[in-house]
Amino acid sequence: MTGSGESAVLHVLRCIGHAELSRVADAAGLSGPDAESCLIDLAVAGLATRTSGAWGLTSAGRDEDARRTAREVDAGGVLGALTAAYERFMVLNPELLDLCSAWQVRTMDGVAAPNDHSDASYDARVLDRFADLDRRAEAVITDLAAALPRFGRYRVRLGTALGRARAGEREHLADSMTSYHTVWFQLHEDLLATLGIPRRQADAR
């Protein structure tokens, strides 16, 4: 596996936390064997570890990813473009969170209750709003990918999750490890890691 593949897997672990091989491979856009080879190499180097079937970064791995990511941004001269796209992402982020809440909880007559998905018209309206958000997010991710091509993987993953939800697999909006919400969260983490913004600072916005 190439060094670029290893760096991709290292950064994926930074963004998704501890995860099994299949999730790492999917997020990195690699085959299972290629992702596993990278993970083993990272473990040998002391940058990754495997516990109870899940892979994660060591402290040294987290530091190494920060160094590699900073070099990547500096070498490409893309800090300004990434920062501008991040600001646009943060405009969309509260809307995404509201949509996830609307999908999971319904408020009727002032009473909130879990959405049991028995009202097809309500679910269709929420899905339409997700699709509208996704169209606007696509423009942001296109700009991110123009700066750093690895961001293009999020367009694929978000589109897949939304497509599966619209096909009837409801958990792929907000209730699975491959859901739209989960991938969106990972994109957010990626932006914070790439720009060197602490999570607490982002949460304070």
mmCIF file with all atom_site columns, C-alpha atoms in Angstrom:
data_model
loop_
_atom_site.group_PDB
_atom_site.id
_atom_site.type_symbol
_atom_site.label_atom_id
_atom_site.label_alt_id
_atom_site.label_comp_id
_atom_site.label_asym_id
_atom_site.label_entity_id
_atom_site.label_seq_id
_atom_site.pdbx_PDB_ins_code
_atom_site.Cartn_x
_atom_site.Cartn_y
_atom_site.Cartn_z
_atom_site.occupancy
_atom_site.B_iso_or_equiv
_atom_site.pdbx_formal_charge
_atom_site.auth_seq_id
_atom_site.auth_comp_id
_atom_site.auth_asym_id
_atom_site.auth_atom_id
_atom_site.pdbx_PDB_model_num
ATOM 1   C CA . MET A 1 1   ? 0.000   0.000  0.000  1.00 0.00 ? 1   MET A CA 1
ATOM 2   C CA . THR A 1 2   ? 1.338   3.442  -0.843 1.00 0.00 ? 2   THR A CA 1
ATOM 3   C CA . GLY A 1 3   ? 2.255   6.114  1.656  1.00 0.00 ? 3   GLY A CA 1
ATOM 4   C CA . SER A 1 4   ? -0.748  8.122  0.481  1.00 0.00 ? 4   SER A CA 1
ATOM 5   C CA . GLY A 1 5   ? -3.023  5.226  1.405  1.00 0.00 ? 5   GLY A CA 1
ATOM 6   C CA . GLU A 1 6   ? -1.433  5.014  4.824  1.00 0.00 ? 6   GLU A CA 1
ATOM 7   C CA . SER A 1 7   ? -1.899  8.747  5.359  1.00 0.00 ? 7   SER A CA 1
ATOM 8   C CA . ALA A 1 8   ? -5.525  8.463  4.246  1.00 0.00 ? 8   ALA A CA 1
ATOM 9   C CA . VAL A 1 9   ? -6.204  5.706  6.778  1.00 0.00 ? 9   VAL A CA 1
ATOM 10  C CA . LEU A 1 10  ? -4.367  7.611  9.506  1.00 0.00 ? 10  LEU A CA 1
ATOM 11  C CA . HIS A 1 11  ? -6.534  10.655 8.875  1.00 0.00 ? 11  HIS A CA 1
ATOM 12  C CA . VAL A 1 12  ? -9.725  8.601  8.691  1.00 0.00 ? 12  VAL A CA 1
ATOM 13  C CA . LEU A 1 13  ? -9.022  7.271  12.177 1.00 0.00 ? 13  LEU A CA 1
ATOM 14  C CA . ARG A 1 14  ? -8.534  10.839 13.362 1.00 0.00 ? 14  ARG A CA 1
ATOM 15  C CA . CYS A 1 15  ? -11.975 11.765 12.025 1.00 0.00 ? 15  CYS A CA 1
ATOM 16  C CA . ILE A 1 16  ? -14.095 8.721  12.895 1.00 0.00 ? 16  ILE A CA 1
ATOM 17  C CA . GLY A 1 17  ? -12.466 7.555  16.106 1.00 0.00 ? 17  GLY A CA 1
ATOM 18  C CA . HIS A 1 18  ? -12.326 3.841  16.928 1.00 0.00 ? 18  HIS A CA 1
ATOM 19  C CA . ALA A 1 19  ? -13.879 1.741  14.177 1.00 0.00 ? 19  ALA A CA 1
ATOM 20  C CA . GLU A 1 20  ? -13.870 -1.727 12.708 1.00 0.00 ? 20  GLU A CA 1
ATOM 21  C CA . LEU A 1 21  ? -12.026 -2.460 9.467  1.00 0.00 ? 21  LEU A CA 1
ATOM 22  C CA . SER A 1 22  ? -15.063 -2.189 7.185  1.00 0.00 ? 22  SER A CA 1
ATOM 23  C CA . ARG A 1 23  ? -15.874 1.347  8.339  1.00 0.00 ? 23  ARG A CA 1
ATOM 24  C CA . VAL A 1 24  ? -12.259 2.455  7.987  1.00 0.00 ? 24  VAL A CA 1
ATOM 25  C CA . ALA A 1 25  ? -12.071 1.029  4.464  1.00 0.00 ? 25  ALA A CA 1
ATOM 26  C CA . ASP A 1 26  ? -15.346 2.665  3.437  1.00 0.00 ? 26  ASP A CA 1
ATOM 27  C CA . ALA A 1 27  ? -14.375 6.067  4.814  1.00 0.00 ? 27  ALA A CA 1
ATOM 28  C CA . ALA A 1 28  ? -10.962 5.908  3.130  1.00 0.00 ? 28  ALA A CA 1
ATOM 29  C CA . GLY A 1 29  ? -12.347 4.597  -0.157 1.00 0.00 ? 29  GLY A CA 1
ATOM 30  C CA . LEU A 1 30  ? -10.072 1.549  -0.034 1.00 0.00 ? 30  LEU A CA 1
ATOM 31  C CA . SER A 1 31  ? -10.622 -2.173 -0.339 1.00 0.00 ? 31  SER A CA 1
ATOM 32  C CA . GLY A 1 32  ? -10.700 -4.143 2.892  1.00 0.00 ? 32  GLY A CA 1
ATOM 33  C CA . PRO A 1 33  ? -7.297  -5.795 2.290  1.00 0.00 ? 33  PRO A CA 1
ATOM 34  C CA . ASP A 1 34  ? -5.640  -2.491 1.370  1.00 0.00 ? 34  ASP A CA 1
ATOM 35  C CA . ALA A 1 35  ? -7.068  -0.733 4.413  1.00 0.00 ? 35  ALA A CA 1
ATOM 36  C CA . GLU A 1 36  ? -6.004  -3.620 6.652  1.00 0.00 ? 36  GLU A CA 1
ATOM 37  C CA . SER A 1 37  ? -2.467  -3.499 5.253  1.00 0.00 ? 37  SER A CA 1
ATOM 38  C CA . CYS A 1 38  ? -2.276  0.214  6.048  1.00 0.00 ? 38  CYS A CA 1
ATOM 39  C CA . LEU A 1 39  ? -3.635  -0.336 9.549  1.00 0.00 ? 39  LEU A CA 1
ATOM 40  C CA . ILE A 1 40  ? -1.061  -3.036 10.253 1.00 0.00 ? 40  ILE A CA 1
ATOM 41  C CA . ASP A 1 41  ? 1.741   -0.776 9.031  1.00 0.00 ? 41  ASP A CA 1
ATOM 42  C CA . LEU A 1 42  ? 0.452   2.043  11.226 1.00 0.00 ? 42  LEU A CA 1
ATOM 43  C CA . ALA A 1 43  ? 0.271   -0.308 14.210 1.00 0.00 ? 43  ALA A CA 1
ATOM 44  C CA . VAL A 1 44  ? 3.848   -1.486 13.649 1.00 0.00 ? 44  VAL A CA 1
ATOM 45  C CA . ALA A 1 45  ? 4.915   2.181  13.593 1.00 0.00 ? 45  ALA A CA 1
ATOM 46  C CA . GLY A 1 46  ? 3.125   2.791  16.890 1.00 0.00 ? 46  GLY A CA 1
ATOM 47  C CA . LEU A 1 47  ? 0.563   5.099  15.311 1.00 0.00 ? 47  LEU A CA 1
ATOM 48  C CA . ALA A 1 48  ? -2.525  2.880  15.555 1.00 0.00 ? 48  ALA A CA 1
ATOM 49  C CA . THR A 1 49  ? -3.811  0.160  17.826 1.00 0.00 ? 49  THR A CA 1
ATOM 50  C CA . ARG A 1 50  ? -6.535  -2.483 17.708 1.00 0.00 ? 50  ARG A CA 1
ATOM 51  C CA . THR A 1 51  ? -8.743  -3.158 20.706 1.00 0.00 ? 51  THR A CA 1
ATOM 52  C CA . SER A 1 52  ? -11.747 -5.490 20.792 1.00 0.00 ? 52  SER A CA 1
ATOM 53  C CA . GLY A 1 53  ? -11.906 -5.555 17.004 1.00 0.00 ? 53  GLY A CA 1
ATOM 54  C CA . ALA A 1 54  ? -11.797 -1.770 16.579 1.00 0.00 ? 54  ALA A CA 1
ATOM 55  C CA . TRP A 1 55  ? -8.888  0.287  15.268 1.00 0.00 ? 55  TRP A CA 1
ATOM 56  C CA . GLY A 1 56  ? -7.931  3.658  16.698 1.00 0.00 ? 56  GLY A CA 1
ATOM 57  C CA . LEU A 1 57  ? -5.076  6.125  16.881 1.00 0.00 ? 57  LEU A CA 1
ATOM 58  C CA . THR A 1 58  ? -2.441  6.216  19.574 1.00 0.00 ? 58  THR A CA 1
ATOM 59  C CA . SER A 1 59  ? -1.351  9.593  20.946 1.00 0.00 ? 59  SER A CA 1
ATOM 60  C CA . ALA A 1 60  ? 1.650   9.399  18.617 1.00 0.00 ? 60  ALA A CA 1
ATOM 61  C CA . GLY A 1 61  ? -0.702  8.662  15.710 1.00 0.00 ? 61  GLY A CA 1
ATOM 62  C CA . ARG A 1 62  ? -2.833  11.689 16.488 1.00 0.00 ? 62  ARG A CA 1
ATOM 63  C CA . ASP A 1 63  ? 0.249   13.904 16.606 1.00 0.00 ? 63  ASP A CA 1
ATOM 64  C CA . GLU A 1 64  ? 1.584   12.439 13.365 1.00 0.00 ? 64  GLU A CA 1
ATOM 65  C CA . ASP A 1 65  ? -1.710  13.029 11.576 1.00 0.00 ? 65  ASP A CA 1
ATOM 66  C CA . ALA A 1 66  ? -1.689  16.650 12.754 1.00 0.00 ? 66  ALA A CA 1
ATOM 67  C CA . ARG A 1 67  ? 1.812   17.093 11.319 1.00 0.00 ? 67  ARG A CA 1
ATOM 68  C CA . ARG A 1 68  ? 0.960   15.456 8.002  1.00 0.00 ? 68  ARG A CA 1
ATOM 69  C CA . THR A 1 69  ? -2.270  17.404 7.657  1.00 0.00 ? 69  THR A CA 1
ATOM 70  C CA . ALA A 1 70  ? -0.547  20.725 8.349  1.00 0.00 ? 70  ALA A CA 1
ATOM 71  C CA . ARG A 1 71  ? 2.069   19.906 5.704  1.00 0.00 ? 71  ARG A CA 1
ATOM 72  C CA . GLU A 1 72  ? -0.689  18.971 3.247  1.00 0.00 ? 72  GLU A CA 1
ATOM 73  C CA . VAL A 1 73  ? -2.463  22.290 3.726  1.00 0.00 ? 73  VAL A CA 1
ATOM 74  C CA . ASP A 1 74  ? 0.739   24.327 3.591  1.00 0.00 ? 74  ASP A CA 1
ATOM 75  C CA . ALA A 1 75  ? 2.059   22.552 0.504  1.00 0.00 ? 75  ALA A CA 1
ATOM 76  C CA . GLY A 1 76  ? -1.175  23.161 -1.384 1.00 0.00 ? 76  GLY A CA 1
ATOM 77  C CA . GLY A 1 77  ? -1.556  26.763 -0.274 1.00 0.00 ? 77  GLY A CA 1
ATOM 78  C CA . VAL A 1 78  ? -5.234  26.051 0.332  1.00 0.00 ? 78  VAL A CA 1
ATOM 79  C CA . LEU A 1 79  ? -5.846  27.417 3.825  1.00 0.00 ? 79  LEU A CA 1
ATOM 80  C CA . GLY A 1 80  ? -7.937  30.329 2.556  1.00 0.00 ? 80  GLY A CA 1
ATOM 81  C CA . ALA A 1 81  ? -10.132 28.155 0.346  1.00 0.00 ? 81  ALA A CA 1
ATOM 82  C CA . LEU A 1 82  ? -10.675 25.611 3.115  1.00 0.00 ? 82  LEU A CA 1
ATOM 83  C CA . THR A 1 83  ? -11.514 28.294 5.659  1.00 0.00 ? 83  THR A CA 1
ATOM 84  C CA . ALA A 1 84  ? -14.077 29.875 3.335  1.00 0.00 ? 84  ALA A CA 1
ATOM 85  C CA . ALA A 1 85  ? -15.714 26.495 2.700  1.00 0.00 ? 85  ALA A CA 1
ATOM 86  C CA . TYR A 1 86  ? -15.713 25.729 6.424  1.00 0.00 ? 86  TYR A CA 1
ATOM 87  C CA . GLU A 1 87  ? -17.618 28.948 7.128  1.00 0.00 ? 87  GLU A CA 1
ATOM 88  C CA . ARG A 1 88  ? -20.254 27.925 4.582  1.00 0.00 ? 88  ARG A CA 1
ATOM 89  C CA . PHE A 1 89  ? -20.428 24.456 6.129  1.00 0.00 ? 89  PHE A CA 1
ATOM 90  C CA . MET A 1 90  ? -21.063 25.975 9.538  1.00 0.00 ? 90  MET A CA 1
ATOM 91  C CA . VAL A 1 91  ? -24.046 27.879 8.143  1.00 0.00 ? 91  VAL A CA 1
ATOM 92  C CA . LEU A 1 92  ? -25.570 24.537 7.099  1.00 0.00 ? 92  LEU A CA 1
ATOM 93  C CA . ASN A 1 93  ? -24.628 22.623 10.246 1.00 0.00 ? 93  ASN A CA 1
ATOM 94  C CA . PRO A 1 94  ? -27.473 23.837 12.525 1.00 0.00 ? 94  PRO A CA 1
ATOM 95  C CA . GLU A 1 95  ? -29.985 23.033 9.786  1.00 0.00 ? 95  GLU A CA 1
ATOM 96  C CA . LEU A 1 96  ? -28.645 19.476 9.544  1.00 0.00 ? 96  LEU A CA 1
ATOM 97  C CA . LEU A 1 97  ? -29.006 19.028 13.306 1.00 0.00 ? 97  LEU A CA 1
ATOM 98  C CA . ASP A 1 98  ? -32.571 20.369 13.198 1.00 0.00 ? 98  ASP A CA 1
ATOM 99  C CA . LEU A 1 99  ? -33.452 17.972 10.377 1.00 0.00 ? 99  LEU A CA 1
ATOM 100 C CA . CYS A 1 100 ? -32.075 15.007 12.301 1.00 0.00 ? 100 CYS A CA 1
ATOM 101 C CA . SER A 1 101 ? -34.208 16.025 15.283 1.00 0.00 ? 101 SER A CA 1
ATOM 102 C CA . ALA A 1 102 ? -37.269 16.369 13.054 1.00 0.00 ? 102 ALA A CA 1
ATOM 103 C CA . TRP A 1 103 ? -36.621 12.886 11.669 1.00 0.00 ? 103 TRP A CA 1
ATOM 104 C CA . GLN A 1 104 ? -36.281 11.298 15.088 1.00 0.00 ? 104 GLN A CA 1
ATOM 105 C CA . VAL A 1 105 ? -38.846 13.270 17.103 1.00 0.00 ? 105 VAL A CA 1
ATOM 106 C CA . ARG A 1 106 ? -42.255 14.721 16.190 1.00 0.00 ? 106 ARG A CA 1
ATOM 107 C CA . THR A 1 107 ? -43.996 17.471 18.103 1.00 0.00 ? 107 THR A CA 1
ATOM 108 C CA . MET A 1 108 ? -47.780 17.414 17.907 1.00 0.00 ? 108 MET A CA 1
ATOM 109 C CA . ASP A 1 109 ? -50.039 19.651 19.959 1.00 0.00 ? 109 ASP A CA 1
ATOM 110 C CA . GLY A 1 110 ? -47.005 20.795 21.902 1.00 0.00 ? 110 GLY A CA 1
ATOM 111 C CA . VAL A 1 111 ? -46.027 17.239 22.877 1.00 0.00 ? 111 VAL A CA 1
ATOM 112 C CA . ALA A 1 112 ? -42.762 15.732 21.630 1.00 0.00 ? 112 ALA A CA 1
ATOM 113 C CA . ALA A 1 113 ? -42.618 11.989 20.972 1.00 0.00 ? 113 ALA A CA 1
ATOM 114 C CA . PRO A 1 114 ? -40.354 9.633  19.028 1.00 0.00 ? 114 PRO A CA 1
ATOM 115 C CA . ASN A 1 115 ? -41.185 9.550  15.330 1.00 0.00 ? 115 ASN A CA 1
ATOM 116 C CA . ASP A 1 116 ? -42.597 6.095  14.686 1.00 0.00 ? 116 ASP A CA 1
ATOM 117 C CA . HIS A 1 117 ? -42.544 6.735  10.907 1.00 0.00 ? 117 HIS A CA 1
ATOM 118 C CA . SER A 1 118 ? -46.202 5.844  10.564 1.00 0.00 ? 118 SER A CA 1
ATOM 119 C CA . ASP A 1 119 ? -46.936 9.138  8.796  1.00 0.00 ? 119 ASP A CA 1
ATOM 120 C CA . ALA A 1 120 ? -45.492 8.714  5.321  1.00 0.00 ? 120 ALA A CA 1
ATOM 121 C CA . SER A 1 121 ? -46.287 12.280 4.277  1.00 0.00 ? 121 SER A CA 1
ATOM 122 C CA . TYR A 1 122 ? -44.385 13.711 7.256  1.00 0.00 ? 122 TYR A CA 1
ATOM 123 C CA . ASP A 1 123 ? -41.352 11.529 6.532  1.00 0.00 ? 123 ASP A CA 1
ATOM 124 C CA . ALA A 1 124 ? -41.478 12.526 2.856  1.00 0.00 ? 124 ALA A CA 1
ATOM 125 C CA . ARG A 1 125 ? -41.397 16.218 3.791  1.00 0.00 ? 125 ARG A CA 1
ATOM 126 C CA . VAL A 1 126 ? -38.372 15.712 6.026  1.00 0.00 ? 126 VAL A CA 1
ATOM 127 C CA . LEU A 1 127 ? -36.633 13.699 3.303  1.00 0.00 ? 127 LEU A CA 1
ATOM 128 C CA . ASP A 1 128 ? -37.287 16.487 0.812  1.00 0.00 ? 128 ASP A CA 1
ATOM 129 C CA . ARG A 1 129 ? -35.694 18.953 3.198  1.00 0.00 ? 129 ARG A CA 1
ATOM 130 C CA . PHE A 1 130 ? -32.685 16.651 3.544  1.00 0.00 ? 130 PHE A CA 1
ATOM 131 C CA . ALA A 1 131 ? -32.393 16.525 -0.242 1.00 0.00 ? 131 ALA A CA 1
ATOM 132 C CA . ASP A 1 132 ? -32.484 20.327 -0.435 1.00 0.00 ? 132 ASP A CA 1
ATOM 133 C CA . LEU A 1 133 ? -29.765 20.600 2.220  1.00 0.00 ? 133 LEU A CA 1
ATOM 134 C CA . ASP A 1 134 ? -27.722 17.979 0.400  1.00 0.00 ? 134 ASP A CA 1
ATOM 135 C CA . ARG A 1 135 ? -27.815 19.991 -2.828 1.00 0.00 ? 135 ARG A CA 1
ATOM 136 C CA . ARG A 1 136 ? -26.417 23.010 -1.017 1.00 0.00 ? 136 ARG A CA 1
ATOM 137 C CA . ALA A 1 137 ? -23.833 20.902 0.804  1.00 0.00 ? 137 ALA A CA 1
ATOM 138 C CA . GLU A 1 138 ? -22.670 19.505 -2.535 1.00 0.00 ? 138 GLU A CA 1
ATOM 139 C CA . ALA A 1 139 ? -21.446 22.950 -3.579 1.00 0.00 ? 139 ALA A CA 1
ATOM 140 C CA . VAL A 1 140 ? -19.440 23.272 -0.361 1.00 0.00 ? 140 VAL A CA 1
ATOM 141 C CA . ILE A 1 141 ? -17.874 19.830 -0.755 1.00 0.00 ? 141 ILE A CA 1
ATOM 142 C CA . THR A 1 142 ? -17.050 20.562 -4.392 1.00 0.00 ? 142 THR A CA 1
ATOM 143 C CA . ASP A 1 143 ? -15.007 23.562 -3.243 1.00 0.00 ? 143 ASP A CA 1
ATOM 144 C CA . LEU A 1 144 ? -13.369 21.508 -0.485 1.00 0.00 ? 144 LEU A CA 1
ATOM 145 C CA . ALA A 1 145 ? -12.428 18.779 -2.969 1.00 0.00 ? 145 ALA A CA 1
ATOM 146 C CA . ALA A 1 146 ? -10.984 21.370 -5.352 1.00 0.00 ? 146 ALA A CA 1
ATOM 147 C CA . ALA A 1 147 ? -8.641  22.395 -2.538 1.00 0.00 ? 147 ALA A CA 1
ATOM 148 C CA . LEU A 1 148 ? -7.913  18.886 -1.209 1.00 0.00 ? 148 LEU A CA 1
ATOM 149 C CA . PRO A 1 149 ? -9.238  15.993 -3.345 1.00 0.00 ? 149 PRO A CA 1
ATOM 150 C CA . ARG A 1 150 ? -9.695  13.696 -0.337 1.00 0.00 ? 150 ARG A CA 1
ATOM 151 C CA . PHE A 1 151 ? -12.781 15.706 0.654  1.00 0.00 ? 151 PHE A CA 1
ATOM 152 C CA . GLY A 1 152 ? -14.536 14.382 -2.442 1.00 0.00 ? 152 GLY A CA 1
ATOM 153 C CA . ARG A 1 153 ? -15.067 11.079 -0.658 1.00 0.00 ? 153 ARG A CA 1
ATOM 154 C CA . TYR A 1 154 ? -17.672 12.753 1.572  1.00 0.00 ? 154 TYR A CA 1
ATOM 155 C CA . ARG A 1 155 ? -19.814 13.589 -1.461 1.00 0.00 ? 155 ARG A CA 1
ATOM 156 C CA . VAL A 1 156 ? -19.958 9.898  -2.327 1.00 0.00 ? 156 VAL A CA 1
ATOM 157 C CA . ARG A 1 157 ? -20.717 8.796  1.209  1.00 0.00 ? 157 ARG A CA 1
ATOM 158 C CA . LEU A 1 158 ? -23.389 11.416 1.878  1.00 0.00 ? 158 LEU A CA 1
ATOM 159 C CA . GLY A 1 159 ? -25.067 10.679 -1.458 1.00 0.00 ? 159 GLY A CA 1
ATOM 160 C CA . THR A 1 160 ? -25.076 6.960  -0.719 1.00 0.00 ? 160 THR A CA 1
ATOM 161 C CA . ALA A 1 161 ? -26.602 7.461  2.726  1.00 0.00 ? 161 ALA A CA 1
ATOM 162 C CA . LEU A 1 162 ? -29.342 9.767  1.440  1.00 0.00 ? 162 LEU A CA 1
ATOM 163 C CA . GLY A 1 163 ? -30.105 7.457  -1.474 1.00 0.00 ? 163 GLY A CA 1
ATOM 164 C CA . ARG A 1 164 ? -30.520 4.480  0.818  1.00 0.00 ? 164 ARG A CA 1
ATOM 165 C CA . ALA A 1 165 ? -32.780 6.466  3.149  1.00 0.00 ? 165 ALA A CA 1
ATOM 166 C CA . ARG A 1 166 ? -34.963 7.574  0.255  1.00 0.00 ? 166 ARG A CA 1
ATOM 167 C CA . ALA A 1 167 ? -35.154 3.948  -0.872 1.00 0.00 ? 167 ALA A CA 1
ATOM 168 C CA . GLY A 1 168 ? -36.699 2.998  2.469  1.00 0.00 ? 168 GLY A CA 1
ATOM 169 C CA . GLU A 1 169 ? -33.692 2.238  4.683  1.00 0.00 ? 169 GLU A CA 1
ATOM 170 C CA . ARG A 1 170 ? -34.666 4.883  7.240  1.00 0.00 ? 170 ARG A CA 1
ATOM 171 C CA . GLU A 1 171 ? -31.729 4.250  9.562  1.00 0.00 ? 171 GLU A CA 1
ATOM 172 C CA . HIS A 1 172 ? -29.401 5.760  6.974  1.00 0.00 ? 172 HIS A CA 1
ATOM 173 C CA . LEU A 1 173 ? -30.536 9.278  7.788  1.00 0.00 ? 173 LEU A CA 1
ATOM 174 C CA . ALA A 1 174 ? -29.647 9.505  11.463 1.00 0.00 ? 174 ALA A CA 1
ATOM 175 C CA . ASP A 1 175 ? -29.584 6.121  13.163 1.00 0.00 ? 175 ASP A CA 1
ATOM 176 C CA . SER A 1 176 ? -26.648 4.054  11.925 1.00 0.00 ? 176 SER A CA 1
ATOM 177 C CA . MET A 1 177 ? -22.850 4.215  11.777 1.00 0.00 ? 177 MET A CA 1
ATOM 178 C CA . THR A 1 178 ? -23.101 4.881  8.030  1.00 0.00 ? 178 THR A CA 1
ATOM 179 C CA . SER A 1 179 ? -25.968 7.376  8.261  1.00 0.00 ? 179 SER A CA 1
ATOM 180 C CA . TYR A 1 180 ? -26.044 10.825 6.698  1.00 0.00 ? 180 TYR A CA 1
ATOM 181 C CA . HIS A 1 181 ? -25.697 12.360 10.145 1.00 0.00 ? 181 HIS A CA 1
ATOM 182 C CA . THR A 1 182 ? -22.675 10.203 11.004 1.00 0.00 ? 182 THR A CA 1
ATOM 183 C CA . VAL A 1 183 ? -20.875 11.027 7.748  1.00 0.00 ? 183 VAL A CA 1
ATOM 184 C CA . TRP A 1 184 ? -21.704 14.710 8.230  1.00 0.00 ? 184 TRP A CA 1
ATOM 185 C CA . PHE A 1 185 ? -20.246 14.585 11.747 1.00 0.00 ? 185 PHE A CA 1
ATOM 186 C CA . GLN A 1 186 ? -17.078 13.014 10.342 1.00 0.00 ? 186 GLN A CA 1
ATOM 187 C CA . LEU A 1 187 ? -16.834 15.755 7.710  1.00 0.00 ? 187 LEU A CA 1
ATOM 188 C CA . HIS A 1 188 ? -17.122 18.302 10.498 1.00 0.00 ? 188 HIS A CA 1
ATOM 189 C CA . GLU A 1 189 ? -14.351 16.551 12.428 1.00 0.00 ? 189 GLU A CA 1
ATOM 190 C CA . ASP A 1 190 ? -12.221 16.466 9.291  1.00 0.00 ? 190 ASP A CA 1
ATOM 191 C CA . LEU A 1 191 ? -12.622 20.202 8.757  1.00 0.00 ? 191 LEU A CA 1
ATOM 192 C CA . LEU A 1 192 ? -11.704 20.923 12.367 1.00 0.00 ? 192 LEU A CA 1
ATOM 193 C CA . ALA A 1 193 ? -8.660  18.644 12.185 1.00 0.00 ? 193 ALA A CA 1
ATOM 194 C CA . THR A 1 194 ? -7.535  20.035 8.844  1.00 0.00 ? 194 THR A CA 1
ATOM 195 C CA . LEU A 1 195 ? -7.855  23.643 9.971  1.00 0.00 ? 195 LEU A CA 1
ATOM 196 C CA . GLY A 1 196 ? -6.477  22.973 13.457 1.00 0.00 ? 196 GLY A CA 1
ATOM 197 C CA . ILE A 1 197 ? -9.633  24.220 15.196 1.00 0.00 ? 197 ILE A CA 1
ATOM 198 C CA . PRO A 1 198 ? -10.265 22.710 18.667 1.00 0.00 ? 198 PRO A CA 1
ATOM 199 C CA . ARG A 1 199 ? -13.682 21.083 19.006 1.00 0.00 ? 199 ARG A CA 1
ATOM 200 C CA . ARG A 1 200 ? -14.498 23.211 22.068 1.00 0.00 ? 200 ARG A CA 1
ATOM 201 C CA . GLN A 1 201 ? -13.930 26.350 20.015 1.00 0.00 ? 201 GLN A CA 1
ATOM 202 C CA . ALA A 1 202 ? -16.245 25.094 17.268 1.00 0.00 ? 202 ALA A CA 1
ATOM 203 C CA . ASP A 1 203 ? -18.925 24.112 19.796 1.00 0.00 ? 203 ASP A CA 1
ATOM 204 C CA . ALA A 1 204 ? -18.827 27.607 21.291 1.00 0.00 ? 204 ALA A CA 1
ATOM 205 C CA . ARG A 1 205 ? -19.972 29.189 18.020 1.00 0.00 ? 205 ARG A CA 1
#
